[in-house]
Amino acid sequence: MKLLTLLFTCLMAITLQAQYVVVNSPGNIEGPYQFSAASFGVELNTGIWTADAVFVEDGTANPTQGCEDPINASEISGKIALVDRGECDFSLKVKNAEDAGAIAVVVFNHTAGAGTFVMGGAALGDQVTIPSVMLSYEDGQMIRGELASGPVNMTIGTYKFSYEIAVEDKYLLHAPNSVIPAFQAEAAGWTITPGADVKNYGTENATGVLLNATIDFAPIGGSGSQVYNDGGQIDLIEPDSTGLIALPEYTPSEGKGIYTINYTVESDNSDEVAYNDANSTQFYLSDNIFMKGRWDFANDRPMVTNSYRSASGTQIEIMSAFTLPVGVGYMMDSVQFYVSTNADSLGVVGDNNIRAYVYAWDDLDADGDAETGEITTVAISLVEFPDPSLTADFIKVSLVKFPDLDGKYSVPEDGMTFIVGLRYEGSEEVFFGVDEVYDQTAFVENLAQTDADLPYFWVSAWVNDVPDLDNTFVFTDFWGSLSTALIINEDGSSGTVEELANASIQIFPNPVSDRFTAEVDLGEMSSYLEYRILDVSGRLLFSTKMENLRQDKSEFDASTLPAGQYFLTIKTDKGSTSKSFSVQH
């Protein structure tokens, strides 16, 4: 894989740095606390900050939420400011405390049992120059109680313990796909390798390091049962080093449902930080969904923790690949993903300026490296925003066969590999959803063999309207997973995104040199009919809309279109369909 050489070079140059939030005193609550660092401000691995902790007081009805300038700035100056979650943007809370002289900020979550999460900095994050973290509601209440009796001293940053090993999300051997259809996994004899790259963040050797993994299976809505229990050991991990413990393979045989892998790690030494000695991950055998990142069962959509774009420009196509052991008898149905923008709204980005593509990849030289000349576009979808006033949304769009844009693409062979891409070539800043928690760093470093195993890759240029895969990129030190779901269905099924099954389009003359007429019969009344003309790459060239009709006959001017193939798409409140036509001058 051509991507890996650069990745390895980057990782080998990085010294392991563990970050902690530690209460130094009083003694009855001292020790490390589980936390989430903010996505803005100074990174915790750049230093260490120690001071007494002081609650902000902003003089409002909720004085410790820090949404206004603190009135106790003299008490906060030089201290670590404590703030309660609520009411306003996290970055505003931190900026207000920083302006009052705080050297760092700790935000307490306001919901019992909710743990912690990465705080976003949408409003003022780029103006914050101090570190900030979130602690859980329960830990916040404990610290709050101690403050009533006297000072609480804390440290945030690159603290060091003598004995400290960890199993972190980034270094778990996650399953290569978080979501795969159960029948596809069974046909492939799909296996996973449980394991983890155990980290020694301590200053002393970690000896006799034992990793154990159990796997619990639960059908959707059903109770779970253990289907795997195994462990492995490594004799010694030196300070600031890693040790890979790969456990025996597991082949899921229980069928559709959720598989949860639970890890624990221990050693001969007394670990001084207990909260990161256990971790878990999941994969899901679905009906018809492929995806690299996790599935959000509560909302029945891809799990998204953040959204990414290239920092070097607005042109991007971000991709992931999937192999279909069973292809014959199935079709490409739809794609589901998350998109956001820094523009005022998705409406500014514009309908059809984002497109979803499916490419068939034939690895002609069998080197595992996806190359520009090895892919063929087989399906496409134009992306319309259900609510253009939003700045972010989950989108589900129907795929149609390419290049004729008429019906679905039926998979012609078993064992084919397909690359799914989300493309934007405009001038706005557009971001696509990723799952940062399902981080495939350990899998990519140790087990990945082809580009199809990568959790994502992207391009910023195209050759004859296909991605320039000879020049692919990854984000620096990031192997989180792309949260783009590919949905397949049996041939002849109705699919998950509605199309106009009873509508007909007649175009004459075809080919056309000047003007052409389109006759449309929708088969039933529709509240509106929208015509669109698109080129072969799916770019919108023309659109017009009319209301309340079943049949229509309209004339269009093709005299200014360059010679080539085009598509006339009709859309109604019931769905859409397309017809191809060619221009010859």
Coordinates of C-alpha atoms in Angstrom, one line a residue:
M1 CA 0.0 0.0 0.0
K2 CA 1.5 3.3 -1.1
L3 CA 0.0 5.2 1.8
L4 CA 1.8 3.3 4.5
T5 CA 5.4 4.4 3.9
L6 CA 4.6 8.0 4.8
L7 CA 2.4 6.9 7.7
F8 CA 5.2 4.8 9.2
T9 CA 7.7 7.6 8.9
C10 CA 5.4 9.9 10.7
L11 CA 4.6 7.5 13.5
M12 CA 8.2 6.5 14.1
A13 CA 9.1 10.1 14.6
I14 CA 6.6 10.6 17.4
T15 CA 7.6 10.1 21.1
L16 CA 4.8 8.7 23.2
Q17 CA 3.3 11.3 25.4
A18 CA 0.5 10.5 27.9
Q19 CA -1.7 13.2 29.1
Y20 CA -3.5 13.2 32.5
V21 CA -5.7 15.2 34.8
V22 CA -4.4 14.6 38.3
V23 CA -5.6 15.8 41.7
N24 CA -2.5 16.3 43.8
S25 CA -4.3 17.2 47.1
P26 CA -6.2 16.7 49.3
G27 CA -5.1 13.1 49.8
N28 CA -8.5 11.6 50.0
I29 CA -9.3 12.4 46.4
E30 CA -5.8 12.5 44.9
G31 CA -4.9 10.6 41.7
P32 CA -5.6 10.5 38.0
Y33 CA -9.1 11.2 36.6
Q34 CA -10.6 10.1 33.3
F35 CA -11.1 13.1 31.0
S36 CA -11.7 14.3 27.4
A37 CA -9.5 17.1 26.1
A38 CA -11.1 19.9 24.1
S39 CA -10.7 20.1 20.3
F40 CA -9.4 23.7 20.6
G41 CA -6.8 25.5 22.5
V42 CA -3.3 24.3 23.5
E43 CA -2.8 20.5 23.2
L44 CA -2.1 18.8 26.5
N45 CA 1.0 17.0 25.2
T46 CA 2.8 20.4 24.9
G47 CA 3.3 21.1 28.6
I48 CA 2.2 20.6 32.2
W49 CA 0.0 23.0 34.2
T50 CA -0.3 22.8 38.0
A51 CA -2.3 25.2 40.3
D52 CA -5.1 25.3 42.8
A53 CA -8.6 25.0 41.2
V54 CA -11.1 27.8 41.6
F55 CA -14.7 27.9 40.4
V56 CA -15.6 30.8 38.1
E57 CA -18.3 33.2 39.4
D58 CA -19.9 35.3 36.6
G59 CA -22.7 37.0 38.7
T60 CA -25.6 35.4 36.7
A61 CA -28.4 33.1 37.9
N62 CA -26.0 30.2 36.9
P63 CA -22.8 31.7 38.1
T64 CA -20.5 28.7 37.7
Q65 CA -21.4 28.1 34.0
G66 CA -19.0 30.9 33.0
C67 CA -21.0 32.3 30.1
E68 CA -20.3 35.9 31.1
D69 CA -17.0 37.6 32.2
P70 CA -16.1 36.3 35.7
I71 CA -16.5 38.8 38.6
N72 CA -13.9 36.9 40.6
A73 CA -11.0 37.4 38.1
S74 CA -8.5 38.1 40.9
E75 CA -9.2 34.7 42.4
I76 CA -9.0 32.9 39.0
S77 CA -5.8 34.6 37.8
G78 CA -2.9 32.0 37.8
K79 CA -5.3 29.2 38.7
I80 CA -7.1 26.3 37.0
A81 CA -10.6 27.5 36.5
L82 CA -13.6 25.1 37.1
V83 CA -16.7 25.6 35.0
D84 CA -20.0 23.7 34.8
R85 CA -21.4 22.6 31.5
G86 CA -24.5 24.4 30.3
E87 CA -26.1 27.4 28.5
C88 CA -23.3 28.5 26.2
D89 CA -20.6 27.3 23.8
F90 CA -17.6 25.6 25.5
S91 CA -15.1 27.8 23.8
L92 CA -16.8 30.9 25.2
K93 CA -16.5 29.5 28.8
V94 CA -12.8 28.8 28.3
K95 CA -12.2 32.2 26.6
N96 CA -13.9 34.1 29.5
A97 CA -11.8 32.2 32.0
E98 CA -8.6 32.8 30.0
D99 CA -9.3 36.5 29.8
A100 CA -9.6 36.5 33.6
G101 CA -6.1 35.0 33.9
A102 CA -6.8 31.2 34.2
I103 CA -3.9 29.0 33.1
A104 CA -6.3 26.1 32.2
V105 CA -10.0 25.2 32.5
V106 CA -11.8 22.1 33.7
V107 CA -15.4 21.7 32.7
F108 CA -17.7 19.5 34.7
N109 CA -20.4 17.6 32.8
H110 CA -23.9 18.3 34.1
T111 CA -25.5 14.9 33.5
A112 CA -25.0 11.9 35.8
G113 CA -23.8 8.8 34.0
A114 CA -22.9 10.7 30.8
G115 CA -19.1 10.5 31.2
T116 CA -17.1 12.9 29.1
F117 CA -16.7 13.8 25.5
V118 CA -14.5 16.0 23.3
M119 CA -15.7 19.6 23.5
G120 CA -16.0 21.5 20.2
G121 CA -14.8 25.1 19.8
A122 CA -17.3 26.4 17.2
A123 CA -17.6 30.0 18.4
L124 CA -14.2 31.1 19.8
G125 CA -12.0 28.0 19.7
D126 CA -9.4 29.6 17.4
Q127 CA -8.9 32.4 20.0
V128 CA -8.2 30.1 22.9
T129 CA -4.6 29.7 23.9
I130 CA -4.9 27.6 27.1
P131 CA -5.7 23.9 27.6
S132 CA -9.2 22.7 28.7
V133 CA -10.7 19.3 29.6
M134 CA -14.0 17.8 30.6
L135 CA -14.5 15.6 33.7
S136 CA -17.6 13.6 34.5
Y137 CA -20.5 14.9 36.6
E138 CA -19.6 12.4 39.4
D139 CA -15.9 13.5 39.5
G140 CA -17.0 17.1 39.4
Q141 CA -19.3 16.6 42.4
M142 CA -16.5 15.0 44.3
I143 CA -14.1 17.9 43.6
R144 CA -16.8 20.4 44.4
G145 CA -17.4 18.8 47.8
E146 CA -13.7 19.0 48.7
L147 CA -13.5 22.6 47.7
A148 CA -16.0 23.4 50.5
S149 CA -13.4 22.2 53.0
G150 CA -10.3 23.7 51.5
P151 CA -8.0 24.0 48.4
V152 CA -7.8 21.4 45.7
N153 CA -4.6 21.3 43.7
M154 CA -4.5 19.9 40.2
T155 CA -2.1 19.1 37.4
I156 CA -3.1 18.9 33.7
G157 CA -0.7 17.7 31.0
T158 CA 2.2 15.3 30.4
Y159 CA 2.3 13.9 33.9
K160 CA 4.5 10.8 34.4
F161 CA 3.8 7.7 36.6
S162 CA 6.3 5.0 37.4
Y163 CA 3.9 2.2 36.3
E164 CA 1.3 2.9 33.7
I165 CA 0.1 0.7 30.9
A166 CA -3.0 1.3 28.7
V167 CA -5.3 -0.1 26.1
E168 CA -6.5 2.9 24.1
D169 CA -9.0 3.2 21.2
K170 CA -6.3 4.1 18.8
Y171 CA -4.3 1.0 19.5
L172 CA -7.0 -1.7 19.6
L173 CA -7.1 -4.2 16.7
H174 CA -10.6 -3.2 15.6
A175 CA -12.4 -5.3 13.0
P176 CA -11.4 -4.1 9.5
N177 CA -15.1 -3.1 8.8
S178 CA -17.2 -2.0 11.7
V179 CA -20.3 -2.9 9.6
I180 CA -20.7 -5.7 7.1
P181 CA -23.7 -7.7 5.9
A182 CA -24.0 -11.0 7.7
F183 CA -24.4 -13.1 4.6
Q184 CA -21.3 -11.4 3.0
A185 CA -19.2 -12.2 6.1
E186 CA -20.4 -15.8 6.1
A187 CA -19.6 -16.3 2.4
A188 CA -16.1 -14.9 2.9
G189 CA -15.3 -16.8 6.0
W190 CA -14.7 -13.4 7.5
T191 CA -12.4 -13.4 10.5
I192 CA -11.1 -10.8 12.9
T193 CA -8.0 -10.8 15.1
P194 CA -8.6 -9.4 18.6
G195 CA -5.7 -7.7 20.2
A196 CA -4.1 -4.4 21.1
D197 CA -0.8 -2.5 20.9
V198 CA -0.4 -2.1 24.7
K199 CA 1.3 1.2 25.6
N200 CA 3.8 1.7 28.5
Y201 CA 3.5 5.3 29.5
G202 CA 5.4 4.7 32.7
T203 CA 9.0 5.5 33.6
E204 CA 9.7 1.9 34.5
N205 CA 9.6 -1.4 32.6
A206 CA 6.2 -3.1 32.5
T207 CA 6.7 -6.9 32.9
G208 CA 4.4 -9.8 32.5
V209 CA 1.9 -7.8 30.5
L210 CA -1.3 -9.9 30.0
L211 CA -4.1 -8.9 27.6
N212 CA -7.5 -10.7 27.8
A213 CA -10.4 -10.4 25.4
T214 CA -13.9 -11.6 25.5
I215 CA -16.5 -11.2 22.8
D216 CA -20.2 -11.0 23.5
F217 CA -22.8 -11.5 20.8
A218 CA -26.3 -10.0 20.9
P219 CA -29.0 -10.1 18.2
I220 CA -30.6 -6.7 17.7
G221 CA -33.0 -6.2 20.6
G222 CA -31.9 -9.5 22.2
S223 CA -29.8 -10.5 25.2
G224 CA -26.1 -11.2 24.9
S225 CA -23.9 -14.3 25.4
Q226 CA -20.2 -14.8 25.4
V227 CA -18.7 -16.4 22.3
Y228 CA -15.0 -15.9 22.8
N229 CA -12.5 -15.7 25.7
D230 CA -8.8 -15.8 25.2
G231 CA -5.6 -14.0 26.3
G232 CA -2.0 -13.4 25.4
Q233 CA 1.1 -12.2 27.2
I234 CA 4.3 -10.2 26.4
D235 CA 7.2 -10.5 28.8
L236 CA 8.4 -6.8 28.8
I237 CA 7.5 -3.4 27.4
E238 CA 10.1 -0.7 28.0
P239 CA 9.1 2.8 29.0
D240 CA 7.6 5.0 26.2
S241 CA 7.2 1.9 24.1
T242 CA 4.5 -0.4 22.8
G243 CA 3.9 -4.2 22.7
L244 CA 1.5 -5.8 20.2
I245 CA -0.5 -8.7 21.6
A246 CA -2.5 -10.4 18.9
L247 CA -4.9 -13.0 20.1
P248 CA -6.2 -16.1 18.2
E249 CA -8.5 -15.3 15.3
Y250 CA -12.3 -15.4 15.7
T251 CA -14.8 -16.2 12.9
P252 CA -18.3 -14.8 13.7
S253 CA -20.8 -17.6 13.2
E254 CA -23.8 -16.3 15.2
G255 CA -25.2 -14.2 12.3
K256 CA -26.8 -10.8 12.3
G257 CA -26.2 -8.8 15.4
I258 CA -23.8 -6.8 17.6
Y259 CA -20.4 -8.2 18.6
T260 CA -18.7 -6.5 21.5
I261 CA -15.0 -7.1 22.2
N262 CA -14.0 -6.3 25.8
Y263 CA -10.3 -5.9 26.7
T264 CA -8.5 -5.9 30.0
V265 CA -4.7 -5.5 30.5
E266 CA -2.6 -6.1 33.6
S267 CA 1.0 -6.7 34.5
D268 CA 3.3 -7.8 37.3
N269 CA 3.5 -4.2 38.4
S270 CA 0.9 -2.2 40.3
D271 CA -0.6 0.1 37.6
E272 CA -1.1 3.7 39.0
V273 CA -3.8 4.6 36.4
A274 CA -6.7 2.1 36.4
Y275 CA -9.3 3.8 34.2
N276 CA -7.4 3.0 30.9
D277 CA -6.7 -0.7 31.8
A278 CA -10.0 -1.8 30.1
N279 CA -11.6 -0.9 26.8
S280 CA -14.1 -2.2 24.3
T281 CA -15.0 -2.1 20.7
Q282 CA -17.9 -3.3 18.5
F283 CA -18.6 -4.6 15.1
Y284 CA -22.1 -5.2 13.5
L285 CA -23.2 -7.9 11.1
S286 CA -26.0 -6.2 9.3
D287 CA -28.7 -7.0 6.7
N288 CA -27.3 -5.0 3.8
I289 CA -24.9 -2.3 5.1
F290 CA -21.1 -1.9 4.6
M291 CA -19.2 0.8 6.6
K292 CA -15.8 1.4 8.1
G293 CA -17.0 3.4 11.1
R294 CA -19.5 2.3 13.7
W295 CA -23.3 2.3 13.4
D296 CA -25.5 4.6 15.5
F297 CA -28.3 2.2 16.5
A298 CA -30.2 4.8 18.5
N299 CA -30.7 6.9 15.3
D300 CA -30.3 4.2 12.7
R301 CA -27.5 5.9 10.8
P302 CA -23.7 6.1 10.7
M303 CA -21.9 7.1 13.9
V304 CA -20.1 10.4 13.5
T305 CA -17.8 12.0 16.0
N306 CA -16.4 14.8 13.8
S307 CA -16.2 15.9 10.2
Y308 CA -13.0 16.4 8.1
R309 CA -11.8 18.1 5.0
S310 CA -8.4 18.8 3.4
A311 CA -6.6 21.8 5.0
S312 CA -5.0 22.5 1.6
G313 CA -8.1 23.4 -0.3
T314 CA -11.8 22.9 -0.8
Q315 CA -11.4 20.2 -3.6
I316 CA -11.8 16.8 -2.0
E317 CA -13.1 13.3 -2.6
I318 CA -12.9 11.0 0.4
M319 CA -13.2 7.3 -0.1
S320 CA -13.3 3.8 1.4
A321 CA -13.4 0.4 -0.2
F322 CA -15.4 -2.8 0.3
T323 CA -15.3 -6.3 -1.2
L324 CA -18.5 -8.2 -2.0
P325 CA -17.9 -11.9 -1.7
V326 CA -21.4 -12.4 -3.0
G327 CA -22.1 -9.9 -5.8
V328 CA -24.3 -11.7 -8.3
G329 CA -27.9 -11.0 -7.6
Y330 CA -27.3 -7.8 -5.7
M331 CA -27.3 -4.1 -6.7
M332 CA -25.9 -0.8 -5.5
D333 CA -28.8 0.8 -3.7
S334 CA -27.8 3.9 -1.8
V335 CA -25.2 5.8 0.2
Q336 CA -25.7 7.4 3.6
F337 CA -23.3 10.0 5.2
Y338 CA -22.9 13.2 7.2
V339 CA -21.9 16.5 5.7
S340 CA -21.3 19.9 7.2
T341 CA -20.0 23.3 6.1
N342 CA -18.5 26.5 7.4
A343 CA -20.7 28.4 4.9
D344 CA -23.9 30.1 6.2
S345 CA -25.9 27.0 5.1
L346 CA -25.8 23.8 3.0
G347 CA -28.0 25.8 0.6
V348 CA -24.9 28.0 -0.1
V349 CA -23.0 24.8 -1.0
G350 CA -25.8 24.0 -3.4
D351 CA -27.7 20.9 -4.5
N352 CA -25.8 18.5 -6.7
N353 CA -22.4 20.2 -6.0
I354 CA -21.7 17.2 -3.7
R355 CA -21.9 13.8 -5.5
A356 CA -21.5 10.2 -4.3
Y357 CA -19.7 7.8 -6.6
V358 CA -19.1 4.0 -6.7
Y359 CA -16.1 2.7 -8.6
A360 CA -15.3 -0.9 -9.5
W361 CA -11.7 -1.6 -8.6
D362 CA -9.8 -4.3 -10.6
D363 CA -6.4 -4.7 -9.0
L364 CA -4.7 -5.5 -12.4
D365 CA -1.2 -5.9 -11.0
A366 CA -2.3 -7.6 -7.8
D367 CA -0.2 -5.2 -5.7
G368 CA -3.0 -4.1 -3.3
D369 CA -2.5 -0.5 -4.5
A370 CA -5.6 1.2 -6.0
E371 CA -4.4 3.0 -9.1
T372 CA -6.2 5.5 -11.4
G373 CA -6.2 3.2 -14.4
E374 CA -7.7 0.3 -12.4
I375 CA -11.1 1.9 -11.5
T376 CA -14.3 2.4 -13.5
T377 CA -17.3 4.5 -12.4
V378 CA -20.4 2.2 -12.1
A379 CA -22.9 4.2 -10.0
I380 CA -23.5 7.8 -9.0
S381 CA -25.8 9.9 -6.9
L382 CA -26.5 13.6 -6.9
V383 CA -26.9 15.0 -3.4
E384 CA -29.8 17.3 -2.5
F385 CA -30.2 18.7 1.0
P386 CA -33.6 17.9 2.7
D387 CA -33.2 21.2 4.7
P388 CA -30.9 23.6 2.9
S389 CA -31.0 26.1 5.8
L390 CA -29.0 23.7 8.0
T391 CA -25.2 23.8 8.2
A392 CA -24.9 20.1 8.8
D393 CA -27.1 17.0 8.1
F394 CA -27.2 13.3 7.6
I395 CA -28.0 12.5 3.9
K396 CA -29.2 9.3 2.3
V397 CA -29.2 9.3 -1.5
S398 CA -30.2 6.7 -4.1
L399 CA -27.5 5.4 -6.5
V400 CA -28.1 5.0 -10.2
K401 CA -26.2 3.1 -12.8
F402 CA -23.5 5.1 -14.6
P403 CA -23.2 6.4 -17.3
D404 CA -26.8 6.1 -18.4
L405 CA -28.4 7.1 -15.0
D406 CA -31.2 4.7 -15.7
G407 CA -32.0 2.1 -13.0
K408 CA -29.6 0.4 -10.5
Y409 CA -26.1 -1.0 -11.0
S410 CA -26.3 -4.8 -10.7
V411 CA -23.1 -6.4 -9.5
P412 CA -21.9 -8.7 -12.4
E413 CA -19.5 -11.0 -10.5
D414 CA -18.8 -12.4 -7.0
G415 CA -15.7 -11.1 -5.2
M416 CA -15.6 -7.6 -6.7
T417 CA -14.1 -4.7 -4.8
F418 CA -15.8 -1.3 -4.9
I419 CA -14.6 2.1 -3.8
V420 CA -17.2 4.6 -2.5
G421 CA -16.4 8.3 -2.8
L422 CA -17.9 11.5 -1.6
R423 CA -16.8 14.4 -3.9
Y424 CA -16.9 18.2 -3.6
E425 CA -15.2 20.5 -6.0
G426 CA -16.6 23.9 -5.1
S427 CA -15.3 27.0 -3.3
E428 CA -17.0 26.5 0.1
E429 CA -15.5 24.6 3.1
V430 CA -17.3 21.3 3.1
F431 CA -16.6 18.5 5.7
F432 CA -17.5 14.8 5.6
G433 CA -18.3 12.7 8.7
V434 CA -15.8 10.4 10.4
D435 CA -15.7 8.1 13.4
E436 CA -12.6 9.1 15.4
V437 CA -13.2 6.5 18.0
Y438 CA -13.0 3.6 15.5
D439 CA -9.3 4.3 15.0
Q440 CA -7.6 1.8 12.8
T441 CA -4.0 2.7 13.6
A442 CA -3.1 -0.7 15.1
F443 CA -4.8 -2.6 12.3
V444 CA -3.2 -0.5 9.5
E445 CA 0.3 -0.9 11.0
N446 CA 0.1 -4.6 11.7
L447 CA -2.5 -6.4 9.6
A448 CA -3.7 -4.3 6.6
Q449 CA -2.6 -5.7 3.2
T450 CA -4.4 -3.6 0.5
D451 CA -5.9 -0.2 0.1
A452 CA -9.3 -1.9 0.7
D453 CA -8.2 -2.4 4.3
L454 CA -7.7 1.3 4.9
P455 CA -10.4 3.2 6.9
Y456 CA -10.3 6.0 4.4
F457 CA -8.2 7.8 1.8
W458 CA -8.7 10.9 -0.3
V459 CA -7.7 12.8 -3.4
S460 CA -7.8 16.4 -4.5
A461 CA -7.5 15.9 -8.3
W462 CA -9.2 13.8 -11.0
V463 CA -8.1 12.3 -14.3
N464 CA -10.8 12.1 -16.9
D465 CA -13.3 12.6 -14.1
V466 CA -12.1 9.6 -12.0
P467 CA -10.1 10.1 -8.8
D468 CA -6.4 10.5 -9.2
L469 CA -5.6 7.4 -7.1
D470 CA -1.9 7.6 -8.0
N471 CA -1.8 10.6 -5.7
T472 CA -3.8 9.7 -2.6
F473 CA -3.5 11.2 0.8
V474 CA -4.4 10.6 4.5
F475 CA -4.8 13.1 7.3
T476 CA -1.7 13.6 9.4
D477 CA -1.5 10.9 12.2
F478 CA -5.2 10.0 11.8
W479 CA -6.6 6.6 11.0
G480 CA -10.1 7.1 12.2
S481 CA -12.8 5.6 10.0
L482 CA -14.9 7.2 7.2
S483 CA -18.6 7.2 8.3
T484 CA -20.0 6.5 4.8
A485 CA -22.5 3.6 4.5
L486 CA -22.9 1.7 1.3
I487 CA -26.3 -0.1 1.2
I488 CA -26.8 -3.0 -1.2
N489 CA -30.0 -4.9 -1.9
E490 CA -31.2 -7.8 -3.9
D491 CA -31.8 -7.2 -7.6
G492 CA -35.3 -6.3 -8.3
S493 CA -36.1 -5.1 -4.8
S494 CA -37.7 -1.7 -4.3
G495 CA -34.6 -0.4 -2.5
T496 CA -34.3 2.0 0.4
V497 CA -34.6 5.3 -1.5
E498 CA -37.8 5.7 -3.6
E499 CA -37.6 6.1 -7.3
L500 CA -40.3 6.9 -9.9
A501 CA -41.1 3.4 -11.0
N502 CA -44.2 4.4 -13.2
A503 CA -42.8 7.5 -14.9
S504 CA -41.8 7.6 -18.5
I505 CA -39.6 10.1 -20.4
Q506 CA -39.4 10.4 -24.2
I507 CA -36.7 12.6 -25.8
F508 CA -36.7 13.6 -29.5
P509 CA -34.7 14.1 -31.5
N510 CA -31.9 12.0 -29.9
P511 CA -29.1 12.7 -30.8
V512 CA -29.8 16.4 -30.8
S513 CA -27.9 19.3 -32.5
D514 CA -30.1 22.3 -31.5
R515 CA -33.3 21.9 -29.6
F516 CA -35.1 18.8 -28.2
T517 CA -38.5 18.0 -26.7
A518 CA -39.1 15.9 -23.7
E519 CA -42.5 14.3 -23.1
V520 CA -43.1 13.1 -19.6
D521 CA -45.9 11.0 -18.1
L522 CA -45.6 10.6 -14.3
G523 CA -48.3 8.0 -14.0
E524 CA -50.1 10.0 -11.3
M525 CA -50.5 13.6 -10.1
S526 CA -47.5 15.3 -8.5
S527 CA -47.3 18.6 -6.6
Y528 CA -44.3 19.6 -8.7
L529 CA -42.1 18.4 -11.6
E530 CA -38.5 19.6 -11.8
Y531 CA -36.3 19.1 -14.9
R532 CA -32.5 19.0 -14.7
I533 CA -29.8 18.6 -17.3
L534 CA -26.5 17.1 -16.1
D535 CA -23.3 16.2 -17.8
V536 CA -21.6 12.8 -17.6
S537 CA -19.9 13.7 -14.3
G538 CA -23.2 14.6 -12.7
R539 CA -22.7 18.4 -12.7
L540 CA -25.9 20.4 -12.9
L541 CA -26.1 22.6 -16.0
F542 CA -29.8 23.6 -16.0
S543 CA -33.0 23.3 -13.9
T544 CA -36.6 24.4 -14.1
K545 CA -39.6 23.6 -12.0
M546 CA -43.4 23.6 -12.5
E547 CA -46.3 22.7 -10.2
N548 CA -49.4 20.4 -10.0
L549 CA -49.3 18.1 -13.1
R550 CA -49.2 14.5 -14.3
Q551 CA -48.0 15.0 -17.9
D552 CA -45.8 17.6 -19.5
K553 CA -44.2 18.4 -22.9
S554 CA -41.3 20.9 -22.8
E555 CA -38.7 22.1 -25.2
F556 CA -35.0 22.6 -24.2
D557 CA -32.1 24.3 -25.9
A558 CA -28.9 22.2 -26.4
S559 CA -27.2 24.4 -28.9
T560 CA -24.7 25.7 -26.4
L561 CA -23.8 22.3 -25.0
P562 CA -20.5 20.8 -26.2
A563 CA -20.8 17.5 -28.1
G564 CA -21.1 14.6 -25.8
Q565 CA -23.5 12.6 -23.5
Y566 CA -25.9 14.2 -21.1
F567 CA -28.8 13.3 -18.8
L568 CA -32.3 14.7 -18.4
T569 CA -33.4 14.0 -14.8
I570 CA -37.0 14.6 -13.6
K571 CA -37.8 14.9 -9.9
T572 CA -41.2 15.0 -8.2
D573 CA -42.6 14.6 -4.7
K574 CA -42.6 10.8 -5.3
G575 CA -38.9 10.4 -6.3
S576 CA -36.8 10.9 -9.4
T577 CA -35.6 9.2 -12.6
S578 CA -33.3 10.0 -15.6
K579 CA -32.9 9.6 -19.4
S580 CA -29.7 9.9 -21.3
F581 CA -29.3 11.9 -24.6
S582 CA -26.4 12.9 -26.8
V583 CA -25.5 16.2 -28.4
Q584 CA -23.9 16.2 -31.9
H585 CA -23.1 19.4 -33.8

